[in-house]
Tab-separated table of C-alpha atoms in Angstrom:
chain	number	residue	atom	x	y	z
A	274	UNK	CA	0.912	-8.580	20.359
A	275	UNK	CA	-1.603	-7.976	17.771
A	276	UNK	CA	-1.280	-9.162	14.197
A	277	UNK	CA	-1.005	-6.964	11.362
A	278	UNK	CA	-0.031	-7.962	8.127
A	279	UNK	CA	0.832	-5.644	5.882
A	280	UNK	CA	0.451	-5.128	1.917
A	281	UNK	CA	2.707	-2.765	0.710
A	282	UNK	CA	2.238	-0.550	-2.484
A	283	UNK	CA	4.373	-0.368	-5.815
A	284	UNK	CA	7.717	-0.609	-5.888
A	285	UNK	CA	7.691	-0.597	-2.424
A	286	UNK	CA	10.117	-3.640	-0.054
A	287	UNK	CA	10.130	-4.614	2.965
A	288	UNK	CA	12.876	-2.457	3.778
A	289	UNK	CA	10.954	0.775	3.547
A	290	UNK	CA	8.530	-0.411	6.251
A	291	UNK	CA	11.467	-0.713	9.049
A	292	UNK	CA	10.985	2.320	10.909
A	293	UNK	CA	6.812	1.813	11.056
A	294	UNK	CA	7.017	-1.898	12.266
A	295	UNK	CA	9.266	-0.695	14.769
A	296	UNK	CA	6.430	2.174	15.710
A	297	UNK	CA	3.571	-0.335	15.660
A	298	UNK	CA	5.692	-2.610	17.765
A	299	UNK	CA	6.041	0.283	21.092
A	300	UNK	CA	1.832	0.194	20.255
A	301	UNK	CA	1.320	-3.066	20.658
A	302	UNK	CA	1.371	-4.820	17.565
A	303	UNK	CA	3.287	-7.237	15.482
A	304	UNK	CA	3.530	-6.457	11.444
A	305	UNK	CA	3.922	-9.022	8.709
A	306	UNK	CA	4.962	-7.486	5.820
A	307	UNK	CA	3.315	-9.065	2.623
A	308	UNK	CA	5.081	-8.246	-0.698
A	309	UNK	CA	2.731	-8.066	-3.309
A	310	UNK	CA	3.143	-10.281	-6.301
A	311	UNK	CA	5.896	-8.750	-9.215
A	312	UNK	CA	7.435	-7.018	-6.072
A	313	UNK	CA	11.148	-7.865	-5.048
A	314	UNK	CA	9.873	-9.645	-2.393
A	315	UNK	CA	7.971	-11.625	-4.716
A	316	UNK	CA	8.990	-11.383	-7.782
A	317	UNK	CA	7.979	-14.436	-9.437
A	318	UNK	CA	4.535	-15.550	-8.551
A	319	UNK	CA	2.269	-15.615	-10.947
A	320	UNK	CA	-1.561	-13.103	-11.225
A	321	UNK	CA	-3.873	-12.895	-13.916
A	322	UNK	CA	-7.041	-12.633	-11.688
A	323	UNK	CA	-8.914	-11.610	-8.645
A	324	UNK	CA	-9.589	-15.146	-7.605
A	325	UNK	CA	-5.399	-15.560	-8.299
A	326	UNK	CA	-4.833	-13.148	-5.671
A	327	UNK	CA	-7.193	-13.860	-3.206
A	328	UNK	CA	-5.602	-18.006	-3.643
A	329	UNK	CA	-2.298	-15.852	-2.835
A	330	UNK	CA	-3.509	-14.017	-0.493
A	331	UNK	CA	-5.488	-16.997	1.791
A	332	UNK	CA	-1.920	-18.790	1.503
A	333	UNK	CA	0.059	-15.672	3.776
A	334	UNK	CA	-2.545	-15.004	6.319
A	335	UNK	CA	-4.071	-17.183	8.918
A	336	UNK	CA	-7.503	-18.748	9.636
A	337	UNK	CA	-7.309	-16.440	13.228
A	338	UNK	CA	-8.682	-13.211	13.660
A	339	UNK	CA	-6.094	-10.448	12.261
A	340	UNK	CA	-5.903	-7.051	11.265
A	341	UNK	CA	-4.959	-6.279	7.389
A	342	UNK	CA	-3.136	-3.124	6.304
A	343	UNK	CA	-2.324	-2.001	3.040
A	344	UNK	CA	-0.787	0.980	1.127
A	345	UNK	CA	-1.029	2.858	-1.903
A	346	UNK	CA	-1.801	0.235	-4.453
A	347	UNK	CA	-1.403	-2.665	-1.543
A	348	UNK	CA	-4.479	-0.767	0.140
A	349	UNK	CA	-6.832	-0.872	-3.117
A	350	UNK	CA	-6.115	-4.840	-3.218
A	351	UNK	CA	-6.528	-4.882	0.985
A	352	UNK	CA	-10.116	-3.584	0.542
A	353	UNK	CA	-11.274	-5.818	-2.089
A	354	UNK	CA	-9.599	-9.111	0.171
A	355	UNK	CA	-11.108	-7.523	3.674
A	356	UNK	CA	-14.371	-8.048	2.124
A	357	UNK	CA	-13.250	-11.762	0.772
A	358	UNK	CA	-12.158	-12.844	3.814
A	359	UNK	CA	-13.886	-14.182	7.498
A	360	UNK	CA	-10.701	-13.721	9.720
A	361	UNK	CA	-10.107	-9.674	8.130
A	362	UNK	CA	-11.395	-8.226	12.051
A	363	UNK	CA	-9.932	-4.712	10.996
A	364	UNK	CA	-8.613	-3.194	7.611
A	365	UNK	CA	-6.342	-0.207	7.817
A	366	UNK	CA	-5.805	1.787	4.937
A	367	UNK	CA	-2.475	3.851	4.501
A	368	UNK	CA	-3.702	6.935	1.412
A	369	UNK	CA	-5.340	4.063	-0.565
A	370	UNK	CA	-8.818	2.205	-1.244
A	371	UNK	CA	-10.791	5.326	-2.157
A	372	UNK	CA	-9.478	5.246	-5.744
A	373	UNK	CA	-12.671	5.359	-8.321
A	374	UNK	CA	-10.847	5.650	-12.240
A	375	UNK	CA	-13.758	6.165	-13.720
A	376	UNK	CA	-14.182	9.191	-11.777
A	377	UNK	CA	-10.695	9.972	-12.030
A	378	UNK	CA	-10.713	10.159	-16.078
A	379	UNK	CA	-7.281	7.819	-15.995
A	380	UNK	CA	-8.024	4.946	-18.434
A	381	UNK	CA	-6.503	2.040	-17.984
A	382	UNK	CA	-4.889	2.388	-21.436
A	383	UNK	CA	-3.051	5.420	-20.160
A	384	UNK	CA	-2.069	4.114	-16.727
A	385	UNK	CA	-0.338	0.383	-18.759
A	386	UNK	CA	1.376	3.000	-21.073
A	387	UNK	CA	2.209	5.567	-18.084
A	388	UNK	CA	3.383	2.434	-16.509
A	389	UNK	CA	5.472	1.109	-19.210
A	390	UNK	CA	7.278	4.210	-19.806
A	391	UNK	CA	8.384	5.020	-16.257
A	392	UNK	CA	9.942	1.337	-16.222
A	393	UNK	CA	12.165	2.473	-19.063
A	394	UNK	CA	12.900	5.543	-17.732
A	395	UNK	CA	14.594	3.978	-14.443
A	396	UNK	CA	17.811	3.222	-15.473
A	397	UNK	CA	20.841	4.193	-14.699
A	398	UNK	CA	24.610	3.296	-14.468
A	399	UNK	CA	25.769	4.482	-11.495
A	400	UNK	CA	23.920	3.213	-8.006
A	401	UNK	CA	26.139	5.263	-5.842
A	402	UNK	CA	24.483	8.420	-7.775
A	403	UNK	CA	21.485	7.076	-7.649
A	404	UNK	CA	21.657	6.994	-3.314
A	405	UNK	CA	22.805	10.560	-3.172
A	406	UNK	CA	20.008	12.189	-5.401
A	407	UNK	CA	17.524	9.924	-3.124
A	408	UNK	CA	19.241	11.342	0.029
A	409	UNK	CA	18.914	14.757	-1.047
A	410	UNK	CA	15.798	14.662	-1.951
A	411	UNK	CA	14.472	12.939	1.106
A	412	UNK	CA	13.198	14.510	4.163
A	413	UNK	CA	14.446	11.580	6.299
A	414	UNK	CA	17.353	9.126	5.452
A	415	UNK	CA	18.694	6.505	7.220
A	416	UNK	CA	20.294	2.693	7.041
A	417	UNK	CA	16.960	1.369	6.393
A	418	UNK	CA	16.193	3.684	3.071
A	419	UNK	CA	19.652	3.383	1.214
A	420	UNK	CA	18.968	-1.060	1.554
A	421	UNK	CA	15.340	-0.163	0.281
A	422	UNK	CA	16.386	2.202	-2.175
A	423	UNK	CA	19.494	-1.068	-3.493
A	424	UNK	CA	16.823	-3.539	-2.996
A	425	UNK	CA	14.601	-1.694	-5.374
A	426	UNK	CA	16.862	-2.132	-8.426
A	427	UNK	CA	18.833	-4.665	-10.112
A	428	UNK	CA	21.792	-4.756	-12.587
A	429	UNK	CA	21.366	-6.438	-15.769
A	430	UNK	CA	23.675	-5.437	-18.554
A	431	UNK	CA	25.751	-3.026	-16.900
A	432	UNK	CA	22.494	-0.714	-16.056
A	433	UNK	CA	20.256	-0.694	-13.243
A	434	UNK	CA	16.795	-1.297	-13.850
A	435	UNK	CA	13.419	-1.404	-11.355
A	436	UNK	CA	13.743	-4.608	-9.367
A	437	UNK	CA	9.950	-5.645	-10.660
A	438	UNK	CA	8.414	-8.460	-13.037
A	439	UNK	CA	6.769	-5.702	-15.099
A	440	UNK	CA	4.456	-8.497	-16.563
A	441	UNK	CA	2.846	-9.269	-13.193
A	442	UNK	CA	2.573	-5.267	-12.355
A	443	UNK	CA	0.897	-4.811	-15.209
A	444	UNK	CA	-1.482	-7.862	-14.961
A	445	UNK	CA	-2.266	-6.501	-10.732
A	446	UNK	CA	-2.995	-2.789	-12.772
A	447	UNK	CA	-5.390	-4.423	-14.989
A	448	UNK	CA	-7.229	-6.473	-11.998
A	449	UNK	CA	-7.343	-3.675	-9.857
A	450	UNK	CA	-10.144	-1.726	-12.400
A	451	UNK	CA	-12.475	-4.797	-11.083
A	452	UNK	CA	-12.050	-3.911	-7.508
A	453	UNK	CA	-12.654	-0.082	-7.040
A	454	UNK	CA	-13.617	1.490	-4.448
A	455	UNK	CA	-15.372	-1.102	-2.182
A	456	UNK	CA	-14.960	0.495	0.971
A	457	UNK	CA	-17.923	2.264	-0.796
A	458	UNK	CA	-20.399	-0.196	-0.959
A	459	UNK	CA	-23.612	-0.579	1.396
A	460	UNK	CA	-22.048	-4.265	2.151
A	461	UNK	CA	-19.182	-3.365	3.013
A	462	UNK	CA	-19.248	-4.274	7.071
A	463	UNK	CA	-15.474	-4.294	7.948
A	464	UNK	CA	-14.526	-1.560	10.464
A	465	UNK	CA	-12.207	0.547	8.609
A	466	UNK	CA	-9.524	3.495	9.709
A	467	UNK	CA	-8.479	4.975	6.322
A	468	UNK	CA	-5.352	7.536	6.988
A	469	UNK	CA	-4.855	9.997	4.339
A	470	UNK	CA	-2.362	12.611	3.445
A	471	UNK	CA	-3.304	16.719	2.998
A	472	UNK	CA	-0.392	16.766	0.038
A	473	UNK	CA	-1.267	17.793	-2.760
A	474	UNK	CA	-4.371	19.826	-1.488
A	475	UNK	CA	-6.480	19.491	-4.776
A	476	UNK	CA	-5.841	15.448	-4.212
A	477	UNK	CA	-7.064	15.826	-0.705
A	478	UNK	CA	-10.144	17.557	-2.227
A	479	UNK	CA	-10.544	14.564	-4.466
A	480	UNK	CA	-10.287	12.313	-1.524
A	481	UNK	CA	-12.795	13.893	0.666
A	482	UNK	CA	-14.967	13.577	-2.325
A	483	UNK	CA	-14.991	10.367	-2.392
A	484	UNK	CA	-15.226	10.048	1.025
A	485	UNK	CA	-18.720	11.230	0.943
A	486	UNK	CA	-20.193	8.630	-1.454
A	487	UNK	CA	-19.457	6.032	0.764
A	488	UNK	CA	-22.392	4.082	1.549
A	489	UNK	CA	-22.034	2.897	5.212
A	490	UNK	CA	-20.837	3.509	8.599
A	491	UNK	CA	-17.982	1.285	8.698
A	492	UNK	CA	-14.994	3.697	7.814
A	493	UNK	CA	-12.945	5.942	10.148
A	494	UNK	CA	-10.967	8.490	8.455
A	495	UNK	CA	-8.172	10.391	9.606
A	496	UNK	CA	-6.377	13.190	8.022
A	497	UNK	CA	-2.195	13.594	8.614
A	498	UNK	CA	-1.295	17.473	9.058
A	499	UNK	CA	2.235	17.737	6.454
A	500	UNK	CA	2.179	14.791	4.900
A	501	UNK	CA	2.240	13.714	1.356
A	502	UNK	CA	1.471	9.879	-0.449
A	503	UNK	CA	4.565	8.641	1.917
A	504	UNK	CA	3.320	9.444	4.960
A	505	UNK	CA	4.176	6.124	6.624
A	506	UNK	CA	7.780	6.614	5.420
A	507	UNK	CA	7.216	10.440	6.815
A	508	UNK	CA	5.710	10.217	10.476
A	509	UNK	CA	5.732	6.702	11.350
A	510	UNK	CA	5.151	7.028	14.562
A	511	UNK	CA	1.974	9.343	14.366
A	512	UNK	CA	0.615	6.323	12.073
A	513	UNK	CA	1.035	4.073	14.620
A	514	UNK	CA	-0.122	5.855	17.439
A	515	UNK	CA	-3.288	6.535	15.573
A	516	UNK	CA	-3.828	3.033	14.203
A	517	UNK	CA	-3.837	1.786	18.315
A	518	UNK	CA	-6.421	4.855	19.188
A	519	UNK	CA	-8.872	4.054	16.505
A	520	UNK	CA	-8.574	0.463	16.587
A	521	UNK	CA	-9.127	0.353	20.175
A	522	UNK	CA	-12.324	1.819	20.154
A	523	UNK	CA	-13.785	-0.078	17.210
A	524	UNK	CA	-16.475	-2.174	18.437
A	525	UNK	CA	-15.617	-5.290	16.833
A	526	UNK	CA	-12.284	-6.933	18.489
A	527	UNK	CA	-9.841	-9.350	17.780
């Protein structure tokens, strides 16, 4: 089996990744799931820095060749460590790593406040509410959602709240604005399969932009037909099945 290990993206546990480790697992491969820090997974461990996560980061993955995966916000921070590290052979990027703010126009004022406010704005009394609205809202639910969805939150003072050490999300927000975009870079030598949603279309348009700065031939990308941000939660098995084509033909092998 080949290694993955796997950084997730906010809010995210390692209860929404069931039904893709069991995908990548008929392909071949064997996933580690690595909760970032602030996550419920890992809720206490401390980041202020770059060189903070990279310590953390050294800590969960072997000195042996494996490929690293990340998602969302998990595949912004797997870019940035691919190009730390000497034992990254692959980096696999789930609708993440292209992400340029400055470009964007989203300060990181904005995002801290944006941030902020949605934490307030998740509470609620009643969990059992709380798993129908997600059911109905979902394309696909199962066993494996409803634990992510009661892993995600907390009770404290008779109200649910985001299961999250908002200090430490807010500290990986701010240390993400010194790692954009490095997949872009003419140094950047680590063969890469980036695999993107179409959903929204006019964010699709802002990915392919970026797409085309990028400054060397080390990235793959692939575009998912009807999918939106969630597309590992969406088509699983298409993910995996097109992480094992393109990996397979990249030159440079575990």
């Amino acid at each position: 089996m080949t290694p993955i290990y796997f950084l997730d993206g906010l809010g995210s546990n390692r209860h929404y990744v069931t039904r893709l480790e069991e995908a990548l697992v008929e392909q071949g491969f064997e996933l580690t799931y690595l909760a970032l820090p602030g996550q419920p997974d890992n809720f206490d461990c401390p980041i202020e820095t770059l060189e903070d996560l990279t310590a953390w980061f050294n800590k969960q993955t072997p000195n042996t060749p494996f490929i690293l995966m990340g998602f969302s916000l998990g595949a912004d921070f797997a870019a940035y460590l691919a190009k730390q590290s000497s034992h990254v052979s692959h980096l696999i990027l789930l609708d993440g790593g292209f992400m340029d703010f400055d470009v964007f126009g989203y300060s990181l004022e904005q995002e801290l406040a944006d941030t902020k406010a949605y934490f307030a704005s998740e509470t609620f009394a009643d969990l059992g509410e709380k798993l129908r609205e997600e059911e109905k809202s979902a394309d696909y639910w199962g066993e494996d959602l409803e634990k992510a969805v009661r892993h995600a939150y907390v009770k404290k003072e008779n109200q649910y709240q985001l299961n999250l050490n908002s200090e430490i999300i807010l500290n990986l927000l701010k240390i993400r604005r010194d790692c954009q975009f490095v997949i872009s870079k003419p140094d950047f030598s680590v063969p890469t399969l980036m695999i993107l949603s179409d959903s929204p279309a006019e964010f699709l348009d802002f990915k392919q932009t970026q797409l085309s700065k990028i400054k060397n031939n080390h990235i793959t990308s692939k575009i998912l037909s009807n999918t939106t941000h969630h597309l590992y939660l969406e088509k699983p098995n298409q993910v995996a099945v097109t992480i094992k084509d393109v990996v397979s033909n990249f030159s440079k092998t575990l």
